[in-house]
Tab-separated table of C-alpha atoms in Angstrom:
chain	number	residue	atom	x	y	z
B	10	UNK	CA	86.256	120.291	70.551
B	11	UNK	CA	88.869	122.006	72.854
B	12	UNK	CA	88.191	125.080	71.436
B	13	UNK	CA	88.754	128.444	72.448
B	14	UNK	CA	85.981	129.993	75.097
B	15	UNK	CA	84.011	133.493	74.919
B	16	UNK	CA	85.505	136.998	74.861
B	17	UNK	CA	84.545	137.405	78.876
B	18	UNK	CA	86.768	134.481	79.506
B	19	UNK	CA	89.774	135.431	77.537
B	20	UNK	CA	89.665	139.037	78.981
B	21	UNK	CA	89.503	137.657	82.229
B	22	UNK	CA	92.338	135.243	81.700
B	23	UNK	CA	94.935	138.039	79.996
B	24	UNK	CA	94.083	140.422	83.205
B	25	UNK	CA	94.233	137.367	85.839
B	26	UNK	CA	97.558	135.121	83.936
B	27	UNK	CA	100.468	137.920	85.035
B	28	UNK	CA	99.091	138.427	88.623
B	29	UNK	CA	99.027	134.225	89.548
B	30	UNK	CA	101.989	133.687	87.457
B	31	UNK	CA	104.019	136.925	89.802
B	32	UNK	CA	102.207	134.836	92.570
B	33	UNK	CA	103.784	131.654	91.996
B	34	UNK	CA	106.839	133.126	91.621
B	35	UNK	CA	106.904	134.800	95.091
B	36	UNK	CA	105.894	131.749	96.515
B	37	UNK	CA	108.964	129.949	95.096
B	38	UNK	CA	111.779	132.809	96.132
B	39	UNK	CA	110.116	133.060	99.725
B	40	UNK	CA	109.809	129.443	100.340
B	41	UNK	CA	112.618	129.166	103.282
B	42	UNK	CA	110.794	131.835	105.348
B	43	UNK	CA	107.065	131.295	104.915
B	44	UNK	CA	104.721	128.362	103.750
B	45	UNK	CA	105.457	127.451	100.240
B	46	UNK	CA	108.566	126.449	98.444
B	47	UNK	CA	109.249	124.737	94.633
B	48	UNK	CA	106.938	122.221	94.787
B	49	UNK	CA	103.484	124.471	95.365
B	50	UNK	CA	105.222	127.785	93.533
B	51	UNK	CA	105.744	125.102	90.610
B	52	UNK	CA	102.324	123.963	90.711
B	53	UNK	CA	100.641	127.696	90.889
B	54	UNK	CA	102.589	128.560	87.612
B	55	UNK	CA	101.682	125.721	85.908
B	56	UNK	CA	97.966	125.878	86.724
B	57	UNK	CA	98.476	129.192	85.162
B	58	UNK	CA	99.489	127.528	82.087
B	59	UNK	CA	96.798	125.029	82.447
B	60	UNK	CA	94.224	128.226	82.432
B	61	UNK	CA	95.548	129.665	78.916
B	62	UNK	CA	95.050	126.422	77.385
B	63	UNK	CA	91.711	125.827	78.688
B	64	UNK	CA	91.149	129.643	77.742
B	65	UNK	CA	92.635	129.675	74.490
B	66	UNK	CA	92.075	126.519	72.352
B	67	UNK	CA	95.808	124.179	72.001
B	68	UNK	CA	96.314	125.777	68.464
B	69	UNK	CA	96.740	129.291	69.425
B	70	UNK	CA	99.090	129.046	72.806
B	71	UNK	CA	101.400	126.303	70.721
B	72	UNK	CA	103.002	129.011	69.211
B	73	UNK	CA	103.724	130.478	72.730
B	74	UNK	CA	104.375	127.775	74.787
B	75	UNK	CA	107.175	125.498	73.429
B	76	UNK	CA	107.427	121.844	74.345
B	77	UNK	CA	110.971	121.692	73.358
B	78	UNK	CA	111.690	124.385	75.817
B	79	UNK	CA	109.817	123.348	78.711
B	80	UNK	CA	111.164	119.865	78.390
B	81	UNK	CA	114.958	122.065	78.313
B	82	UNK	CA	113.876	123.962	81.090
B	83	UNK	CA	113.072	120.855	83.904
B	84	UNK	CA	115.941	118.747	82.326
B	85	UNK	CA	117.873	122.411	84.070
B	86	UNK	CA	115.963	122.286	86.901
B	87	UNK	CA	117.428	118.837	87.822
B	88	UNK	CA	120.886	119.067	86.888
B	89	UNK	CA	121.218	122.275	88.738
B	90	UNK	CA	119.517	120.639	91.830
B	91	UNK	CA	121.923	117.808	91.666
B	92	UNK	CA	124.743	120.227	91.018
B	93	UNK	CA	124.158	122.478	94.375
B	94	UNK	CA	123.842	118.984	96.307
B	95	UNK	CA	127.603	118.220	94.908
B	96	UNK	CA	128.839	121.817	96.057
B	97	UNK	CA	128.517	120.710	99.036
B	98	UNK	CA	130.344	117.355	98.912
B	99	UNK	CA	133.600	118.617	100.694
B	100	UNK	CA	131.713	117.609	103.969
B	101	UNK	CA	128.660	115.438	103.033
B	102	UNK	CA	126.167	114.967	99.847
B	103	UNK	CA	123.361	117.683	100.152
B	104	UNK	CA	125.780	119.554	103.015
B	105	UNK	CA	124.269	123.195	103.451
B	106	UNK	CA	127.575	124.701	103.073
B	107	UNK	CA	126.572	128.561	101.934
B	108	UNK	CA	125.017	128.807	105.172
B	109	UNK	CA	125.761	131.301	107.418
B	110	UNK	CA	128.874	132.201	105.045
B	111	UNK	CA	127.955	135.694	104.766
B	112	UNK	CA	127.670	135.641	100.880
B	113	UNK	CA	124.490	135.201	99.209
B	114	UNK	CA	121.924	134.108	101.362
B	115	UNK	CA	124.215	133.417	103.721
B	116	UNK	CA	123.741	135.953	106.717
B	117	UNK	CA	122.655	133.753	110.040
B	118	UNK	CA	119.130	133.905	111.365
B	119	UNK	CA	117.857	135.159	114.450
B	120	UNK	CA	117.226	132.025	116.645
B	121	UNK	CA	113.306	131.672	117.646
B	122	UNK	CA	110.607	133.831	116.238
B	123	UNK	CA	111.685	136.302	113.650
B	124	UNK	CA	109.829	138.299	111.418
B	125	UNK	CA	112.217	136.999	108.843
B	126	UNK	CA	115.323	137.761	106.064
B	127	UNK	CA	115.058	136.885	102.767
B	128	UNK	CA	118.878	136.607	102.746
B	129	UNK	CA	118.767	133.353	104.854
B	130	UNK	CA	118.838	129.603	103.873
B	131	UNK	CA	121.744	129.041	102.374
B	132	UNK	CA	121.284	126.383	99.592
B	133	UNK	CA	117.712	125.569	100.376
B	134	UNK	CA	116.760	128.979	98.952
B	135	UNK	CA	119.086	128.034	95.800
B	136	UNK	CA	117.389	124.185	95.591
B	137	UNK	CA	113.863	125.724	96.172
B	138	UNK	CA	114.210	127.678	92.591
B	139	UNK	CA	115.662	124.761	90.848
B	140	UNK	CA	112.861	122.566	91.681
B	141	UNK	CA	110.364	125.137	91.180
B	142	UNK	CA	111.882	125.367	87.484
B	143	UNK	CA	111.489	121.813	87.357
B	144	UNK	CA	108.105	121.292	88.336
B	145	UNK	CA	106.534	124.115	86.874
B	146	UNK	CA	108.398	122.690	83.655
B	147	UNK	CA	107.499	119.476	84.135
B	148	UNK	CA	103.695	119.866	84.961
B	149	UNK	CA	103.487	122.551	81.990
B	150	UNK	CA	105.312	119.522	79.807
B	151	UNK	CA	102.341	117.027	80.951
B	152	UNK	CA	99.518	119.615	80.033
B	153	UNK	CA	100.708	120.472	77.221
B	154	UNK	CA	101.635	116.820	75.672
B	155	UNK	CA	98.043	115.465	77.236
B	156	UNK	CA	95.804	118.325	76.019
B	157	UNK	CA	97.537	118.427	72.514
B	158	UNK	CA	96.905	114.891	72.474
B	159	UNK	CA	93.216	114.600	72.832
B	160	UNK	CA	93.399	116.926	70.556
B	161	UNK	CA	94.812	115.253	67.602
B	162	UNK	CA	92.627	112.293	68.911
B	163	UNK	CA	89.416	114.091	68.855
B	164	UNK	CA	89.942	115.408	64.981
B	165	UNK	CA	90.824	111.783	63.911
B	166	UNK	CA	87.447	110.360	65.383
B	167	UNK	CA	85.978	113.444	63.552
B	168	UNK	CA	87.599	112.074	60.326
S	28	UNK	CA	85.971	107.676	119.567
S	29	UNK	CA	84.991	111.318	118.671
S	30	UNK	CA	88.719	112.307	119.255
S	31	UNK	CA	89.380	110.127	116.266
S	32	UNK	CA	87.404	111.728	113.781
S	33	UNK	CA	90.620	112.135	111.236
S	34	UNK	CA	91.215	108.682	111.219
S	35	UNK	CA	87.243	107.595	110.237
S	36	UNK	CA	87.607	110.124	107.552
S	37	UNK	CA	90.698	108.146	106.295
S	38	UNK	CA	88.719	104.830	106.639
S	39	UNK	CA	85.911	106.707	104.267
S	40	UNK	CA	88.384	107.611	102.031
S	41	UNK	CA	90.341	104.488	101.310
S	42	UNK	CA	87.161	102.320	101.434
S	43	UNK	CA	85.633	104.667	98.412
S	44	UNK	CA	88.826	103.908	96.881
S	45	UNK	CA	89.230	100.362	97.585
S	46	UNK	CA	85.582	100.003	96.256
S	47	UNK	CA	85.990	101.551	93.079
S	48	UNK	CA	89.081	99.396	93.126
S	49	UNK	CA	86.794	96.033	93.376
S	50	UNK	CA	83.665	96.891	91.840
S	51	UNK	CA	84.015	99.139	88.838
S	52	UNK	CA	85.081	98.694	85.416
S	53	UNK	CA	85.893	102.008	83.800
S	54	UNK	CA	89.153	102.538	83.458
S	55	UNK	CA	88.711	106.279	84.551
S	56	UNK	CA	87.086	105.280	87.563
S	57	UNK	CA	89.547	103.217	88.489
S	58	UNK	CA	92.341	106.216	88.551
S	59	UNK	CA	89.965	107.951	90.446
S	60	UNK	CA	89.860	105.768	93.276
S	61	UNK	CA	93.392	105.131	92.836
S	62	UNK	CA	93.805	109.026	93.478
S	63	UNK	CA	90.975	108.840	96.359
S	64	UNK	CA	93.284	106.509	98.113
S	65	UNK	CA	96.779	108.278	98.023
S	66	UNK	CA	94.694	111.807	99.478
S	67	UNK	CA	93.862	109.227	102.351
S	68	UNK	CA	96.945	107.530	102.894
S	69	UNK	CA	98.060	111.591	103.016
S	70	UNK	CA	95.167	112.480	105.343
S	71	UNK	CA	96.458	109.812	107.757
S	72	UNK	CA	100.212	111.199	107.440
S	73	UNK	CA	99.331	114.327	108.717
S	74	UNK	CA	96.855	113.331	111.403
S	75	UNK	CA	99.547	111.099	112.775
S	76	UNK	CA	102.008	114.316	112.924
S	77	UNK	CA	99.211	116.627	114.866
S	78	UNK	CA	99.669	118.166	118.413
S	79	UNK	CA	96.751	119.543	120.209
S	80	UNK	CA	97.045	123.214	119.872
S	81	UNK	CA	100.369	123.473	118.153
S	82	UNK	CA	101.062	126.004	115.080
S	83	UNK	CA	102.779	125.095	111.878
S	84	UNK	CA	106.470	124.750	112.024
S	85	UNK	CA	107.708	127.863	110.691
S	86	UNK	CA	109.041	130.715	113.017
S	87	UNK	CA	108.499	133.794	110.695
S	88	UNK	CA	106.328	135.774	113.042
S	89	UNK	CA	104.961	132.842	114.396
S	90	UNK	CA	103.065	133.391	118.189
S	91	UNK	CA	105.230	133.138	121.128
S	92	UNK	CA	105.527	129.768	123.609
S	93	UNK	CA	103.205	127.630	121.647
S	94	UNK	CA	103.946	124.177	120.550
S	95	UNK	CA	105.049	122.969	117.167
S	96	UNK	CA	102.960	120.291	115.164
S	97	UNK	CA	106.039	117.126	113.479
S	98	UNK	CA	107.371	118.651	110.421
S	99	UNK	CA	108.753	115.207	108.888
S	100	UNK	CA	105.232	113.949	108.047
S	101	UNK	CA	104.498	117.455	106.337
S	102	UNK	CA	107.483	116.967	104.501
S	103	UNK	CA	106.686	113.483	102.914
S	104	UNK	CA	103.247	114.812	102.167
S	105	UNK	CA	104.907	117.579	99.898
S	106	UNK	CA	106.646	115.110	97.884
S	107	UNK	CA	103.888	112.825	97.328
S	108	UNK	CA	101.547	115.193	96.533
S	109	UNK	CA	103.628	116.388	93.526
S	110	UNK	CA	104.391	112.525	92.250
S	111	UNK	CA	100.824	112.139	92.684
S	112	UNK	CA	99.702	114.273	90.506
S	113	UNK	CA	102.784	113.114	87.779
S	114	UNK	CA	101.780	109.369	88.307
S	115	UNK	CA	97.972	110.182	87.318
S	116	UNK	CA	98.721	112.058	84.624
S	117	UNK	CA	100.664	109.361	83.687
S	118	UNK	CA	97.997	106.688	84.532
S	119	UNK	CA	95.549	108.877	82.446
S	120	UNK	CA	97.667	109.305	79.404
S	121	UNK	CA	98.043	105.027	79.043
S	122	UNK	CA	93.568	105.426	79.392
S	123	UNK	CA	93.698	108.051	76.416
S	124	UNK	CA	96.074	105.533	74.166
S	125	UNK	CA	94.048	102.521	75.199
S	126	UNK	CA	91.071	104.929	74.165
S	127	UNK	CA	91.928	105.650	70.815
S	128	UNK	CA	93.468	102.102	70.070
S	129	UNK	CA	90.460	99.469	71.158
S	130	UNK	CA	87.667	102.839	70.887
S	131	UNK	CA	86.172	101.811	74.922
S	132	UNK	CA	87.869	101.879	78.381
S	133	UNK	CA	85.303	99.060	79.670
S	134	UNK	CA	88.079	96.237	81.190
S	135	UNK	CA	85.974	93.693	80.560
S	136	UNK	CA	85.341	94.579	76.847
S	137	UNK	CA	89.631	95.371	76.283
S	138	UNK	CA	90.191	91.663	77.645
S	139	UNK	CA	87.502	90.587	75.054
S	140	UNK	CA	89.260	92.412	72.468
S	141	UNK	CA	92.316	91.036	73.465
S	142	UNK	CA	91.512	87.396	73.206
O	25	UNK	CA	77.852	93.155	93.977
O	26	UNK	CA	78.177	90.210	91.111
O	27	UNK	CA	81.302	88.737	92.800
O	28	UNK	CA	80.929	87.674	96.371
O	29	UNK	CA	84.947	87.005	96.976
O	30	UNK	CA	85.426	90.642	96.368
O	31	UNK	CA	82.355	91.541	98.365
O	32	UNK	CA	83.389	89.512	101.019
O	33	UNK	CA	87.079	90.453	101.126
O	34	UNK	CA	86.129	94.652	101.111
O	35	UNK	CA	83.927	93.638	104.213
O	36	UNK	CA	86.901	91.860	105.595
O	37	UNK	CA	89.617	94.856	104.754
O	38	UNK	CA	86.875	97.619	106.280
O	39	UNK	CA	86.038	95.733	109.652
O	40	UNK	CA	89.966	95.760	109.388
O	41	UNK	CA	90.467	99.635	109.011
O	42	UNK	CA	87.829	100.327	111.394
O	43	UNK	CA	89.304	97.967	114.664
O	44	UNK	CA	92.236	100.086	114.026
O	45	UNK	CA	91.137	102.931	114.303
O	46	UNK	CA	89.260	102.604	117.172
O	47	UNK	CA	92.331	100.878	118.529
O	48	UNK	CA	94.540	104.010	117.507
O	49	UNK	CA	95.994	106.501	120.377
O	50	UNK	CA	94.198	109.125	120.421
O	51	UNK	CA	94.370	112.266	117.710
O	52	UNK	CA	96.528	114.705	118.473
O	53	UNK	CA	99.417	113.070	121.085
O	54	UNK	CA	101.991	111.981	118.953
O	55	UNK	CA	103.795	108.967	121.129
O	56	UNK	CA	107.781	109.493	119.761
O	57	UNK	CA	108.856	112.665	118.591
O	58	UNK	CA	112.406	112.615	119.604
O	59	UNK	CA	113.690	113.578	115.889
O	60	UNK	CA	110.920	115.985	115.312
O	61	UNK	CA	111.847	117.550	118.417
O	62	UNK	CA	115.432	117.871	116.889
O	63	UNK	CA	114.354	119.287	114.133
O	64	UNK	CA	111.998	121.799	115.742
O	65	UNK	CA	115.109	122.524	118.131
O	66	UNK	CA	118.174	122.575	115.833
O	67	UNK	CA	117.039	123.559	112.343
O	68	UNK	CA	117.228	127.631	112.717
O	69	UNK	CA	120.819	127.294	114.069
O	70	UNK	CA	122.282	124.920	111.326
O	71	UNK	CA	120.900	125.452	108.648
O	72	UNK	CA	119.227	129.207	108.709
O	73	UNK	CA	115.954	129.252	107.389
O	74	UNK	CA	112.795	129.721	109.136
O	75	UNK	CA	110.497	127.037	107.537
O	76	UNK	CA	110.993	123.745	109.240
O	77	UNK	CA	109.217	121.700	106.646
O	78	UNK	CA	111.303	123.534	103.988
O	79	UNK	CA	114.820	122.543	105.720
O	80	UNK	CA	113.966	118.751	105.940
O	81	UNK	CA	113.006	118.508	102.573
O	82	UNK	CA	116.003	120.058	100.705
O	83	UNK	CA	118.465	119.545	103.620
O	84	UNK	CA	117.910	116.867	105.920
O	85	UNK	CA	116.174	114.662	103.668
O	86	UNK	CA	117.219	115.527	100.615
O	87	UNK	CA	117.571	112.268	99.007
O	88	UNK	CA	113.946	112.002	99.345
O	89	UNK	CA	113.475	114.988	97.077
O	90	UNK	CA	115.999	113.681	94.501
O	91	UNK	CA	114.372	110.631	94.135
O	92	UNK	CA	111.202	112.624	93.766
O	93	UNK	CA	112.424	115.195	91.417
O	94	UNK	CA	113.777	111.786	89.273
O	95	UNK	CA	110.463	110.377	89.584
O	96	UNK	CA	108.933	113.580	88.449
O	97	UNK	CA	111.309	113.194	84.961
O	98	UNK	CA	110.092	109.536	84.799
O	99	UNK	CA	106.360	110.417	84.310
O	100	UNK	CA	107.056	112.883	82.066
O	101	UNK	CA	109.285	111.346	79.498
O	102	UNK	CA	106.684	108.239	79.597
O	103	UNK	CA	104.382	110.783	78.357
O	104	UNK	CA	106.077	112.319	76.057
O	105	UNK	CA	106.662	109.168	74.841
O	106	UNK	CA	103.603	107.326	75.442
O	107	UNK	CA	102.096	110.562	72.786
O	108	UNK	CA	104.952	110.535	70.507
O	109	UNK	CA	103.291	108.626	68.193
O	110	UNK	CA	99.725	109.926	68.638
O	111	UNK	CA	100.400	113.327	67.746
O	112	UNK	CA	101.374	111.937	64.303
């Protein structure tokens, strides 16, 4: 039974769940500048997700977590990905063109080694929060569906 | 031979993978050495994109005058990684419906069942 | 070991994996990396971000990542779908 687990887990799990999900979020924002980006930011989240259903038993974090909006959420991930790579199509599909600009992370870089600007990139920093909505969407989606799942199977084989 | 270390360790892994391939008949088993072979066919990515004594290739307060390992395998790696993990969770759902509709995941029993 | 094709052919594919390996240039001296070089070289100036890896995978290659991020979709609406009618 995927039940939920003892009262040192869950008070674990409430005091760890805000600190990796701020984690995975400053992973994603400062992916242009130092290791990380959308894909791994995505992933921390979502492992945080993956703890509060392991934590908490399926019935009780359905109510929080909705599958309807998760599935909204990466559906906006990847139009908004696709949309930035359009901007750009006065020169070329997927042209950088809010580079070095001046507008929103668009101030030039220092060429060589920098201890680095968060208001550099151009659209990479823009395409590294879309897919980090995506995938943290996405892999939530798949935990979700596969652990309510087994689940529903479990309790018919019960039956 | 030494000096080539990475690539034995991607032999290991593949041949694990290729043998659980061959030889086993749980279904689960199977997506495990599925998985055991994509981390190798990573593993061999990266080791083909290493310099001797190079950093990673990002300049945020990175050391000065040193080398720079090829990004463009790193890059690939990222994206597979991520599909990886969506393709197995994929290839695990289809294992929990073929679960719960014959009640085993031996493949010699579902082609029984089958028949 | 009941079936002594397959036994035969895993020999085959790890002698196989093995010559090549030993046959392989040595770790750690990539022989052509012209475009890497490029990269290394060019990506601070035209595109303005510091991580290297970052700017080939949302600028240089970016096809790559759309056809990842559509791949991503893929597996989960076969999911979703595949439990649509198990959660019944």
């Amino acid at each position: 039974m995927i039940g939920g687990m003892s009262r040192i887990v869950r008070t674990m799990t409430t005091l760890i769940f805000g600190f990796i999900l701020v984690y995975g979020f400053y992973v994603i924002a400062h992916g242009h500048i130092s290791p990380g980006g959308g894909f791994q930011g995505g992933a921390i989240v979502a492992s945080a997700f993956a703890l509060l259903l392991v934590t908490y038993g399926t019935d009780q974090i359905q109510s929080y977590l909705s599958k309807d909006l998760l599935s909204i959420l990466e559906s906006t991930g990847l139009v908004l990905f696709i949309t930035f790579a359009f901007l750009g199509l006065g020169a070329t599909f997927f042209y950088n063109f809010v580079s070095n600009s001046g507008g929103l992370f668009g101030s030039p870089t220092t060429i060589g080694v920098n201890p680095g600007d968060l208001n550099t990139g151009g659209t990479i920093a823009l395409m590294n929060m879309a897919v980090g909505l995506e995938v943290l969407a996405a892999l939530g989606v798949i935990v979700l569906t596969m652990s309510v799942a087994a689940e529903t199977i479990q309790k018919k084989e019960k039956q | 031979m030494i000096g080539n270390f990475p690539f034995i360790a991607v032999i290991i892994l593949i041949g694990l993978g290729v043998y659980s391939l061959l030889f086993k008949k749980n279904l689960i088993k199977i997506a495990i050495g599925l998985t055991l072979i994509e981390s190798g066919v990573n593993l061999f990515l990266i080791a083909l994109g290493f310099r001797k004594g190079a950093v990673a290739p990002i300049y945020t307060q990175a050391p000065e005058g040193v080398k720079m390992v090829l990004p463009t395998p790193q890059a690939l790696c990222l994206t597979s990684i991520v599909i990886g993990v969506a393709t197995t969770a994929l290839i695990l759902s289809i294992v929990m419906v073929i679960y719960q509709k014959y009640g085993t995941i031996n493949t010699d029993e579902i082609r029984r069942l089958r028949g | 070991m009941k079936k002594p094709v397959f036994f035969i052919a895993f020999i085959f594919f790890l002698a196989f994996m093995v010559l090549a390996a030993i046959g392989m240039r040595p770790f750690g001296e990539p022989s052509i990396s012209n475009m890497d070089d490029y990269f290394i070289e060019n990506a601070q100036a035209e595109t303005a971000a510091n991580n290297v890896v970052t700017t080939i995978v949302f600028d240089y290659r970016g096809f790559d990542t759309l056809g990842e991020g559509t791949v991503l979709f893929t597996a989960v609406v076969g999911i979703v779908a595949l439990f649509r009618e198990v959660a019944k």
